[in-house]
Amino acid sequence: MKIKAAIIQMRVDEDKQKNIDTANEYLKNAVKEGIDIAILPEMFCCPYETPNFPIYAEREGGESYRVMANFAKEYGIYLVAGSMPEKDENNHIFNTSYVFNRKGEKIAKHRKMHLFDIDVAGRQRFKESDTLTAGNEITVFDTEFGKIGLCICYDIRFPELSRLMVDQGAKVIIVPGAFNMTTGPAHWNVLFRNRSLDNQVFMIGCAPARDLSASYTSYGHSIAVSPWGEIVQQLDEKEGYMIVELNLQQVEKVRRELPLLKQRRNDLYTLKSL
Ligand SMILES: O=C(O)CCC(=O)C(=O)O
C-alpha cells in the first residue's frame, strides 16, 4: 500500500488570508501529481510569536477550519492542516492540528501536548505557555492506508508520545513543526531519525520556509524518514514542496527483520497512557 504525500514548506505571512491563498496554490499544484495526502506546516496561517496566537485564534469550525475542510473535499485528499491557534469556549488557546478526509470531514484533531518553553542562553528563547494551553490527547487517525499518528513540533522530543501512537497502530507519524536556527541544525534531523528507528515508522516533518525577517526564524528542512531510519527526501530552507511515496509494506518488512517492538520486555517494564 503506497501513500503519495505532499509536504508543503510554505512561507508564513502576517496576512492570514494570504497564507490560506498560498496554501491553496501549493495544494492545487500538488494535486495534479495525484497525491493522497497533503501536509501544511505548524502555524501556517499565523506568524509564530506568542502575542499573535490569541489574535489569530479561531474556534473549531471557524473560517480557516472551513476553508481547509473545503480544500480537502474539493481536491479529494486527506489534509493535515498544519496547525493554527484554536480558541475554546473558555478562551483558552491551543496550538491545534486538524485532519480532514477526502470528503472534507474532520477525522482528527491534535492539540499540542508539550508546550515549547525553552531558554537557550544567548540564543533561542520561547515561551508558548505565555499564551497557549497544552492539549491532553494522543492522536492517531484511520485512513484506507492504515493508521497515522500526529503530533506537533516540540511533541517530537518526548519519545513516549511517539511510542504510544505506535502502540495504537501508527505506521506513519506526521509532525507539523517549526524548529529554529539554534535547535534546528542541532536536533531536527536527529530527532526524526531517532523516532523512526525507535518505532520503525515513517516520520514526516513539515516546516514553514525560512524567513529571515521574521522574529522567529524557521529552520525549514521539511523531511521524510523511512522506517529504516534513512532520510528519503528533504527540502532545504527555501519555499517549496516535495512529493514523497511511502510504501507501508516497508514498515512490516523492517519490523519482521528487526522485531524490536515484539522483543520488548513487557514483563519488566511497560508504557501506558493514563
Ligand atoms: O523543539 C524545538 O527545538 C523547537 C520546537 C518548536 O519550535 C515548537 O514546538 O514550535
PDB file of C-alpha atoms and ligand atoms in Angstrom:
ATOM      1  CA  MET A   1       0.000   0.000   0.000  1.00  0.00           C
ATOM      2  CA  LYS A   2       1.598   3.269  -1.104  1.00  0.00           C
ATOM      3  CA  ILE A   3       0.650   6.729   0.087  1.00  0.00           C
ATOM      4  CA  LYS A   4       1.619   9.686  -2.036  1.00  0.00           C
ATOM      5  CA  ALA A   5       2.146  12.678   0.231  1.00  0.00           C
ATOM      6  CA  ALA A   6       2.820  16.358  -0.459  1.00  0.00           C
ATOM      7  CA  ILE A   7       4.850  18.159   2.195  1.00  0.00           C
ATOM      8  CA  ILE A   8       4.316  21.862   1.771  1.00  0.00           C
ATOM      9  CA  GLN A   9       7.035  24.157   3.094  1.00  0.00           C
ATOM     10  CA  MET A  10       5.272  27.465   2.613  1.00  0.00           C
ATOM     11  CA  ARG A  11       6.216  30.946   3.721  1.00  0.00           C
ATOM     12  CA  VAL A  12       4.092  32.401   6.512  1.00  0.00           C
ATOM     13  CA  ASP A  13       2.997  35.992   6.159  1.00  0.00           C
ATOM     14  CA  GLU A  14       1.247  38.353   8.581  1.00  0.00           C
ATOM     15  CA  ASP A  15      -1.872  38.291   6.455  1.00  0.00           C
ATOM     16  CA  LYS A  16      -3.953  35.223   7.316  1.00  0.00           C
ATOM     17  CA  GLN A  17      -5.849  35.257   4.028  1.00  0.00           C
ATOM     18  CA  LYS A  18      -2.624  35.459   2.080  1.00  0.00           C
ATOM     19  CA  ASN A  19      -1.383  32.350   3.901  1.00  0.00           C
ATOM     20  CA  ILE A  20      -4.547  30.480   3.076  1.00  0.00           C
ATOM     21  CA  ASP A  21      -4.177  31.515  -0.581  1.00  0.00           C
ATOM     22  CA  THR A  22      -0.542  30.376  -0.565  1.00  0.00           C
ATOM     23  CA  ALA A  23      -1.558  27.003   0.869  1.00  0.00           C
ATOM     24  CA  ASN A  24      -4.214  26.696  -1.827  1.00  0.00           C
ATOM     25  CA  GLU A  25      -1.736  27.449  -4.623  1.00  0.00           C
ATOM     26  CA  TYR A  26       0.547  24.675  -3.397  1.00  0.00           C
ATOM     27  CA  LEU A  27      -2.328  22.251  -2.912  1.00  0.00           C
ATOM     28  CA  LYS A  28      -3.619  22.930  -6.429  1.00  0.00           C
ATOM     29  CA  ASN A  29      -0.216  22.103  -7.924  1.00  0.00           C
ATOM     30  CA  ALA A  30       0.417  19.068  -5.737  1.00  0.00           C
ATOM     31  CA  VAL A  31      -2.994  17.605  -6.514  1.00  0.00           C
ATOM     32  CA  LYS A  32      -2.032  17.495 -10.200  1.00  0.00           C
ATOM     33  CA  GLU A  33       0.612  14.952  -9.188  1.00  0.00           C
ATOM     34  CA  GLY A  34      -2.001  12.542  -7.845  1.00  0.00           C
ATOM     35  CA  ILE A  35      -1.373  12.894  -4.122  1.00  0.00           C
ATOM     36  CA  ASP A  36      -3.400  11.147  -1.419  1.00  0.00           C
ATOM     37  CA  ILE A  37      -2.488  13.433   1.461  1.00  0.00           C
ATOM     38  CA  ALA A  38      -1.089  16.932   1.900  1.00  0.00           C
ATOM     39  CA  ILE A  39       0.603  18.346   4.973  1.00  0.00           C
ATOM     40  CA  LEU A  40       0.967  22.011   5.903  1.00  0.00           C
ATOM     41  CA  PRO A  41       3.418  23.428   8.477  1.00  0.00           C
ATOM     42  CA  GLU A  42       2.928  24.372  12.117  1.00  0.00           C
ATOM     43  CA  MET A  43       1.138  27.738  12.432  1.00  0.00           C
ATOM     44  CA  PHE A  44       0.878  28.052   8.657  1.00  0.00           C
ATOM     45  CA  CYS A  45      -1.568  30.944   8.877  1.00  0.00           C
ATOM     46  CA  CYS A  46      -0.180  32.834  11.883  1.00  0.00           C
ATOM     47  CA  PRO A  47       3.395  34.120  12.298  1.00  0.00           C
ATOM     48  CA  TYR A  48       4.958  32.102  15.112  1.00  0.00           C
ATOM     49  CA  GLU A  49       5.010  34.597  18.006  1.00  0.00           C
ATOM     50  CA  THR A  50       3.184  34.190  21.296  1.00  0.00           C
ATOM     51  CA  PRO A  51       1.280  37.526  21.176  1.00  0.00           C
ATOM     52  CA  ASN A  52      -0.146  36.506  17.786  1.00  0.00           C
ATOM     53  CA  PHE A  53      -1.827  33.322  18.989  1.00  0.00           C
ATOM     54  CA  PRO A  54      -4.805  34.970  20.764  1.00  0.00           C
ATOM     55  CA  ILE A  55      -5.190  37.478  17.915  1.00  0.00           C
ATOM     56  CA  TYR A  56      -5.257  34.877  15.136  1.00  0.00           C
ATOM     57  CA  ALA A  57      -7.144  32.231  17.145  1.00  0.00           C
ATOM     58  CA  GLU A  58     -10.471  30.900  15.877  1.00  0.00           C
ATOM     59  CA  ARG A  59     -12.992  28.473  17.303  1.00  0.00           C
ATOM     60  CA  GLU A  60     -13.117  24.970  15.870  1.00  0.00           C
ATOM     61  CA  GLY A  61     -15.368  25.259  12.821  1.00  0.00           C
ATOM     62  CA  GLY A  62     -14.276  28.870  12.202  1.00  0.00           C
ATOM     63  CA  GLU A  63     -13.398  30.395   8.850  1.00  0.00           C
ATOM     64  CA  SER A  64      -9.902  28.883   8.433  1.00  0.00           C
ATOM     65  CA  TYR A  65     -11.150  25.466   9.538  1.00  0.00           C
ATOM     66  CA  ARG A  66     -13.991  25.571   6.997  1.00  0.00           C
ATOM     67  CA  VAL A  67     -11.708  26.636   4.177  1.00  0.00           C
ATOM     68  CA  MET A  68      -9.356  23.737   4.958  1.00  0.00           C
ATOM     69  CA  ALA A  69     -12.240  21.258   5.088  1.00  0.00           C
ATOM     70  CA  ASN A  70     -13.377  22.553   1.691  1.00  0.00           C
ATOM     71  CA  PHE A  71      -9.903  22.198   0.188  1.00  0.00           C
ATOM     72  CA  ALA A  72      -9.794  18.559   1.320  1.00  0.00           C
ATOM     73  CA  LYS A  73     -13.193  17.935  -0.253  1.00  0.00           C
ATOM     74  CA  GLU A  74     -12.578  19.890  -3.439  1.00  0.00           C
ATOM     75  CA  TYR A  75      -9.257  18.146  -4.066  1.00  0.00           C
ATOM     76  CA  GLY A  76     -10.393  14.737  -2.768  1.00  0.00           C
ATOM     77  CA  ILE A  77      -7.364  14.345  -0.495  1.00  0.00           C
ATOM     78  CA  TYR A  78      -6.571  13.894   3.172  1.00  0.00           C
ATOM     79  CA  LEU A  79      -5.391  17.211   4.513  1.00  0.00           C
ATOM     80  CA  VAL A  80      -3.296  17.630   7.650  1.00  0.00           C
ATOM     81  CA  ALA A  81      -3.957  21.323   8.065  1.00  0.00           C
ATOM     82  CA  GLY A  82      -0.616  22.127   9.725  1.00  0.00           C
ATOM     83  CA  SER A  83      -1.594  23.869  12.888  1.00  0.00           C
ATOM     84  CA  MET A  84      -3.451  27.025  13.804  1.00  0.00           C
ATOM     85  CA  PRO A  85      -4.320  28.744  17.074  1.00  0.00           C
ATOM     86  CA  GLU A  86      -7.642  27.426  18.354  1.00  0.00           C
ATOM     87  CA  LYS A  87      -9.763  29.196  20.953  1.00  0.00           C
ATOM     88  CA  ASP A  88     -12.131  27.126  23.111  1.00  0.00           C
ATOM     89  CA  GLU A  89     -15.298  28.250  24.919  1.00  0.00           C
ATOM     90  CA  ASN A  90     -13.227  29.357  27.934  1.00  0.00           C
ATOM     91  CA  ASN A  91     -10.917  31.428  25.751  1.00  0.00           C
ATOM     92  CA  HIS A  92      -8.044  29.022  26.239  1.00  0.00           C
ATOM     93  CA  ILE A  93      -5.794  28.991  23.186  1.00  0.00           C
ATOM     94  CA  PHE A  94      -4.312  25.771  21.795  1.00  0.00           C
ATOM     95  CA  ASN A  95      -1.833  25.002  19.031  1.00  0.00           C
ATOM     96  CA  THR A  96      -4.133  22.701  17.061  1.00  0.00           C
ATOM     97  CA  SER A  97      -3.807  20.499  14.007  1.00  0.00           C
ATOM     98  CA  TYR A  98      -6.999  19.372  12.251  1.00  0.00           C
ATOM     99  CA  VAL A  99      -7.111  16.498   9.774  1.00  0.00           C
ATOM    100  CA  PHE A 100      -9.805  16.237   7.096  1.00  0.00           C
ATOM    101  CA  ASN A 101     -10.620  13.243   4.922  1.00  0.00           C
ATOM    102  CA  ARG A 102     -11.332  13.182   1.185  1.00  0.00           C
ATOM    103  CA  LYS A 103     -14.920  14.242   1.847  1.00  0.00           C
ATOM    104  CA  GLY A 104     -13.850  17.225   3.920  1.00  0.00           C
ATOM    105  CA  GLU A 105     -14.905  15.625   7.205  1.00  0.00           C
ATOM    106  CA  LYS A 106     -12.760  16.190  10.285  1.00  0.00           C
ATOM    107  CA  ILE A 107     -11.225  12.856  11.271  1.00  0.00           C
ATOM    108  CA  ALA A 108      -8.655  14.023  13.834  1.00  0.00           C
ATOM    109  CA  LYS A 109      -7.607  16.941  15.942  1.00  0.00           C
ATOM    110  CA  HIS A 110      -4.365  17.216  17.869  1.00  0.00           C
ATOM    111  CA  ARG A 111      -3.741  19.932  20.405  1.00  0.00           C
ATOM    112  CA  LYS A 112      -0.005  20.305  21.005  1.00  0.00           C
ATOM    113  CA  MET A 113       0.625  18.402  24.189  1.00  0.00           C
ATOM    114  CA  HIS A 114       4.077  19.680  25.173  1.00  0.00           C
ATOM    115  CA  LEU A 115       4.399  23.440  25.144  1.00  0.00           C
ATOM    116  CA  PHE A 116       7.605  24.886  23.750  1.00  0.00           C
ATOM    117  CA  ASP A 117       9.080  26.724  26.732  1.00  0.00           C
ATOM    118  CA  ILE A 118      12.843  26.912  26.362  1.00  0.00           C
ATOM    119  CA  ASP A 119      15.682  29.310  27.063  1.00  0.00           C
ATOM    120  CA  VAL A 120      18.991  28.510  25.397  1.00  0.00           C
ATOM    121  CA  ALA A 121      21.326  31.130  26.884  1.00  0.00           C
ATOM    122  CA  GLY A 122      22.018  33.995  24.480  1.00  0.00           C
ATOM    123  CA  ARG A 123      20.356  32.188  21.602  1.00  0.00           C
ATOM    124  CA  GLN A 124      16.781  30.937  21.404  1.00  0.00           C
ATOM    125  CA  ARG A 125      14.136  31.738  23.957  1.00  0.00           C
ATOM    126  CA  PHE A 126      10.437  30.959  23.530  1.00  0.00           C
ATOM    127  CA  LYS A 127       7.560  30.548  25.953  1.00  0.00           C
ATOM    128  CA  GLU A 128       4.426  29.187  24.359  1.00  0.00           C
ATOM    129  CA  SER A 129       2.801  28.897  27.765  1.00  0.00           C
ATOM    130  CA  ASP A 130       2.602  32.726  27.887  1.00  0.00           C
ATOM    131  CA  THR A 131      -0.480  32.433  25.698  1.00  0.00           C
ATOM    132  CA  LEU A 132      -1.124  28.730  24.996  1.00  0.00           C
ATOM    133  CA  THR A 133      -2.651  25.853  26.921  1.00  0.00           C
ATOM    134  CA  ALA A 134      -1.461  22.268  26.392  1.00  0.00           C
ATOM    135  CA  GLY A 135      -3.670  19.553  24.925  1.00  0.00           C
ATOM    136  CA  ASN A 136      -4.165  16.233  26.663  1.00  0.00           C
ATOM    137  CA  GLU A 137      -4.845  13.689  23.955  1.00  0.00           C
ATOM    138  CA  ILE A 138      -2.817  11.266  21.907  1.00  0.00           C
ATOM    139  CA  THR A 139      -3.860  11.447  18.263  1.00  0.00           C
ATOM    140  CA  VAL A 140      -3.961   8.563  15.796  1.00  0.00           C
ATOM    141  CA  PHE A 141      -6.325   8.522  12.813  1.00  0.00           C
ATOM    142  CA  ASP A 142      -7.520   5.923  10.339  1.00  0.00           C
ATOM    143  CA  THR A 143      -7.119   6.067   6.583  1.00  0.00           C
ATOM    144  CA  GLU A 144      -7.620   3.494   3.833  1.00  0.00           C
ATOM    145  CA  PHE A 145      -3.839   3.011   4.031  1.00  0.00           C
ATOM    146  CA  GLY A 146      -3.675   2.307   7.753  1.00  0.00           C
ATOM    147  CA  LYS A 147      -3.240   4.332  10.905  1.00  0.00           C
ATOM    148  CA  ILE A 148      -1.321   7.592  11.067  1.00  0.00           C
ATOM    149  CA  GLY A 149      -0.125   9.363  14.218  1.00  0.00           C
ATOM    150  CA  LEU A 150       0.008  13.127  14.585  1.00  0.00           C
ATOM    151  CA  CYS A 151       1.864  15.455  16.925  1.00  0.00           C
ATOM    152  CA  ILE A 152       3.192  18.997  16.748  1.00  0.00           C
ATOM    153  CA  CYS A 153       6.809  20.165  16.776  1.00  0.00           C
ATOM    154  CA  TYR A 154       8.142  20.061  20.366  1.00  0.00           C
ATOM    155  CA  ASP A 155       5.964  16.963  20.949  1.00  0.00           C
ATOM    156  CA  ILE A 156       8.521  15.001  18.889  1.00  0.00           C
ATOM    157  CA  ARG A 157      11.093  15.437  21.672  1.00  0.00           C
ATOM    158  CA  PHE A 158       9.088  13.192  24.009  1.00  0.00           C
ATOM    159  CA  PRO A 159       9.698   9.619  22.849  1.00  0.00           C
ATOM    160  CA  GLU A 160       6.896   8.205  24.982  1.00  0.00           C
ATOM    161  CA  LEU A 161       4.313  10.010  22.870  1.00  0.00           C
ATOM    162  CA  SER A 162       5.538   8.524  19.583  1.00  0.00           C
ATOM    163  CA  ARG A 163       5.735   5.080  21.160  1.00  0.00           C
ATOM    164  CA  LEU A 164       2.164   5.378  22.443  1.00  0.00           C
ATOM    165  CA  MET A 165       0.981   6.335  18.931  1.00  0.00           C
ATOM    166  CA  VAL A 166       2.811   3.315  17.542  1.00  0.00           C
ATOM    167  CA  ASP A 167       1.239   1.088  20.190  1.00  0.00           C
ATOM    168  CA  GLN A 168      -2.100   2.374  18.898  1.00  0.00           C
ATOM    169  CA  GLY A 169      -1.153   1.192  15.401  1.00  0.00           C
ATOM    170  CA  ALA A 170       0.519   4.191  13.725  1.00  0.00           C
ATOM    171  CA  LYS A 171       2.695   3.266  10.718  1.00  0.00           C
ATOM    172  CA  VAL A 172       3.448   6.888   9.889  1.00  0.00           C
ATOM    173  CA  ILE A 173       3.877   9.832  12.255  1.00  0.00           C
ATOM    174  CA  ILE A 174       3.253  13.301  10.890  1.00  0.00           C
ATOM    175  CA  VAL A 175       4.767  16.322  12.624  1.00  0.00           C
ATOM    176  CA  PRO A 176       3.982  19.860  11.526  1.00  0.00           C
ATOM    177  CA  GLY A 177       6.859  21.733  13.150  1.00  0.00           C
ATOM    178  CA  ALA A 178       8.910  24.911  13.146  1.00  0.00           C
ATOM    179  CA  PHE A 179      12.349  24.399  14.630  1.00  0.00           C
ATOM    180  CA  ASN A 180      14.630  27.442  14.769  1.00  0.00           C
ATOM    181  CA  MET A 181      18.191  28.346  13.821  1.00  0.00           C
ATOM    182  CA  THR A 182      19.552  27.118  17.167  1.00  0.00           C
ATOM    183  CA  THR A 183      17.790  23.793  17.712  1.00  0.00           C
ATOM    184  CA  GLY A 184      17.105  23.056  14.036  1.00  0.00           C
ATOM    185  CA  PRO A 185      20.671  22.403  12.835  1.00  0.00           C
ATOM    186  CA  ALA A 186      21.474  20.604  16.088  1.00  0.00           C
ATOM    187  CA  HIS A 187      18.436  18.382  16.565  1.00  0.00           C
ATOM    188  CA  TRP A 188      15.837  18.316  13.747  1.00  0.00           C
ATOM    189  CA  ASN A 189      17.201  15.504  11.559  1.00  0.00           C
ATOM    190  CA  VAL A 190      18.419  13.517  14.536  1.00  0.00           C
ATOM    191  CA  LEU A 191      15.027  13.594  16.213  1.00  0.00           C
ATOM    192  CA  PHE A 192      13.184  12.428  13.088  1.00  0.00           C
ATOM    193  CA  ARG A 193      15.679   9.638  12.554  1.00  0.00           C
ATOM    194  CA  ASN A 194      15.574   8.675  16.233  1.00  0.00           C
ATOM    195  CA  ARG A 195      11.814   8.405  16.385  1.00  0.00           C
ATOM    196  CA  SER A 196      11.869   6.399  13.165  1.00  0.00           C
ATOM    197  CA  LEU A 197      14.484   3.979  14.490  1.00  0.00           C
ATOM    198  CA  ASP A 198      12.797   3.606  17.879  1.00  0.00           C
ATOM    199  CA  ASN A 199       9.456   2.819  16.356  1.00  0.00           C
ATOM    200  CA  GLN A 200      10.113   1.535  12.821  1.00  0.00           C
ATOM    201  CA  VAL A 201       7.707   4.034  11.280  1.00  0.00           C
ATOM    202  CA  PHE A 202       7.791   6.657   8.570  1.00  0.00           C
ATOM    203  CA  MET A 203       8.362  10.092  10.085  1.00  0.00           C
ATOM    204  CA  ILE A 204       7.261  13.204   8.218  1.00  0.00           C
ATOM    205  CA  GLY A 205       8.177  16.739   9.298  1.00  0.00           C
ATOM    206  CA  CYS A 206       6.630  19.792   7.638  1.00  0.00           C
ATOM    207  CA  ALA A 207       8.105  23.216   8.475  1.00  0.00           C
ATOM    208  CA  PRO A 208       7.493  26.772   7.293  1.00  0.00           C
ATOM    209  CA  ALA A 209      10.076  28.153   4.851  1.00  0.00           C
ATOM    210  CA  ARG A 210      12.840  30.253   6.377  1.00  0.00           C
ATOM    211  CA  ASP A 211      12.074  33.950   6.607  1.00  0.00           C
ATOM    212  CA  LEU A 212      14.997  35.971   7.929  1.00  0.00           C
ATOM    213  CA  SER A 213      12.781  38.984   8.542  1.00  0.00           C
ATOM    214  CA  ALA A 214      10.538  37.072  10.971  1.00  0.00           C
ATOM    215  CA  SER A 215      11.134  37.381  14.725  1.00  0.00           C
ATOM    216  CA  TYR A 216      11.240  33.579  14.959  1.00  0.00           C
ATOM    217  CA  THR A 217      13.275  32.125  12.119  1.00  0.00           C
ATOM    218  CA  SER A 218      12.165  28.693  10.954  1.00  0.00           C
ATOM    219  CA  TYR A 219      14.912  26.221  10.128  1.00  0.00           C
ATOM    220  CA  GLY A 220      12.847  24.755   7.262  1.00  0.00           C
ATOM    221  CA  HIS A 221      14.288  21.405   6.094  1.00  0.00           C
ATOM    222  CA  SER A 222      10.993  19.533   5.895  1.00  0.00           C
ATOM    223  CA  ILE A 223      11.819  15.861   5.996  1.00  0.00           C
ATOM    224  CA  ALA A 224      10.662  12.327   5.256  1.00  0.00           C
ATOM    225  CA  VAL A 225      12.387   9.427   7.022  1.00  0.00           C
ATOM    226  CA  SER A 226      11.817   5.728   6.301  1.00  0.00           C
ATOM    227  CA  PRO A 227      11.158   3.031   8.926  1.00  0.00           C
ATOM    228  CA  TRP A 228      14.820   2.041   8.415  1.00  0.00           C
ATOM    229  CA  GLY A 229      15.882   5.455   9.705  1.00  0.00           C
ATOM    230  CA  GLU A 230      17.050   6.850   6.374  1.00  0.00           C
ATOM    231  CA  ILE A 231      16.203  10.340   5.170  1.00  0.00           C
ATOM    232  CA  VAL A 232      14.359   9.566   1.942  1.00  0.00           C
ATOM    233  CA  GLN A 233      13.727  13.150   0.922  1.00  0.00           C
ATOM    234  CA  GLN A 234      14.356  16.590   2.355  1.00  0.00           C
ATOM    235  CA  LEU A 235      13.899  20.221   1.387  1.00  0.00           C
ATOM    236  CA  ASP A 236      16.398  22.974   2.133  1.00  0.00           C
ATOM    237  CA  GLU A 237      15.344  26.216   3.824  1.00  0.00           C
ATOM    238  CA  LYS A 238      13.527  27.732   0.847  1.00  0.00           C
ATOM    239  CA  GLU A 239       9.864  27.845  -0.005  1.00  0.00           C
ATOM    240  CA  GLY A 240       8.620  24.824  -1.950  1.00  0.00           C
ATOM    241  CA  TYR A 241       7.085  21.405  -1.643  1.00  0.00           C
ATOM    242  CA  MET A 242       8.042  17.800  -2.152  1.00  0.00           C
ATOM    243  CA  ILE A 243       6.099  14.704  -3.042  1.00  0.00           C
ATOM    244  CA  VAL A 244       7.074  11.505  -1.269  1.00  0.00           C
ATOM    245  CA  GLU A 245       5.797   7.982  -1.736  1.00  0.00           C
ATOM    246  CA  LEU A 246       5.501   5.956   1.428  1.00  0.00           C
ATOM    247  CA  ASN A 247       5.320   2.226   0.900  1.00  0.00           C
ATOM    248  CA  LEU A 248       3.741   0.977   4.090  1.00  0.00           C
ATOM    249  CA  GLN A 249       4.892  -2.574   3.374  1.00  0.00           C
ATOM    250  CA  GLN A 250       8.330  -1.304   4.281  1.00  0.00           C
ATOM    251  CA  VAL A 251       7.121  -0.874   7.861  1.00  0.00           C
ATOM    252  CA  GLU A 252       6.105  -4.553   8.029  1.00  0.00           C
ATOM    253  CA  LYS A 253       9.370  -5.624   6.393  1.00  0.00           C
ATOM    254  CA  VAL A 254      11.597  -3.711   8.812  1.00  0.00           C
ATOM    255  CA  ARG A 255       9.535  -4.914  11.780  1.00  0.00           C
ATOM    256  CA  ARG A 256       9.861  -8.513  10.560  1.00  0.00           C
ATOM    257  CA  GLU A 257      13.592  -8.207  10.062  1.00  0.00           C
ATOM    258  CA  LEU A 258      14.275  -6.446  13.373  1.00  0.00           C
ATOM    259  CA  PRO A 259      11.342  -7.439  15.607  1.00  0.00           C
ATOM    260  CA  LEU A 260      12.115  -4.728  18.156  1.00  0.00           C
ATOM    261  CA  LEU A 261       8.556  -3.949  19.104  1.00  0.00           C
ATOM    262  CA  LYS A 262       7.880  -7.619  19.843  1.00  0.00           C
ATOM    263  CA  GLN A 263      11.149  -8.064  21.697  1.00  0.00           C
ATOM    264  CA  ARG A 264      10.299  -5.545  24.364  1.00  0.00           C
ATOM    265  CA  ARG A 265      10.429  -6.928  27.912  1.00  0.00           C
ATOM    266  CA  ASN A 266       6.873  -6.057  28.843  1.00  0.00           C
ATOM    267  CA  ASP A 267       7.266  -8.394  31.799  1.00  0.00           C
ATOM    268  CA  LEU A 268       9.851  -5.962  33.201  1.00  0.00           C
ATOM    269  CA  TYR A 269       8.582  -2.553  32.069  1.00  0.00           C
ATOM    270  CA  THR A 270       5.528  -1.015  30.425  1.00  0.00           C
ATOM    271  CA  LEU A 271       4.437   2.272  28.977  1.00  0.00           C
ATOM    272  CA  LYS A 272       0.821   3.265  29.223  1.00  0.00           C
ATOM    273  CA  SER A 273      -1.262   6.356  28.767  1.00  0.00           C
ATOM    274  CA  LEU A 274      -3.270   7.441  31.800  1.00  0.00           C
TER     275      LEU A 274
HETATM  276  O1  LIG B   1      11.995  21.653  19.957  1.00  0.00           O
HETATM  277  C1  LIG B   1      12.479  22.597  19.318  1.00  0.00           C
HETATM  278  O2  LIG B   1      13.684  22.798  19.283  1.00  0.00           O
HETATM  279  C2  LIG B   1      11.607  23.526  18.550  1.00  0.00           C
HETATM  280  C3  LIG B   1      10.186  23.368  18.943  1.00  0.00           C
HETATM  281  C4  LIG B   1       9.303  24.387  18.367  1.00  0.00           C
HETATM  282  O3  LIG B   1       9.721  25.282  17.688  1.00  0.00           O
HETATM  283  C5  LIG B   1       7.872  24.288  18.586  1.00  0.00           C
HETATM  284  O4  LIG B   1       7.444  23.438  19.369  1.00  0.00           O
HETATM  285  O5  LIG B   1       7.140  25.048  17.961  1.00  0.00           O
END
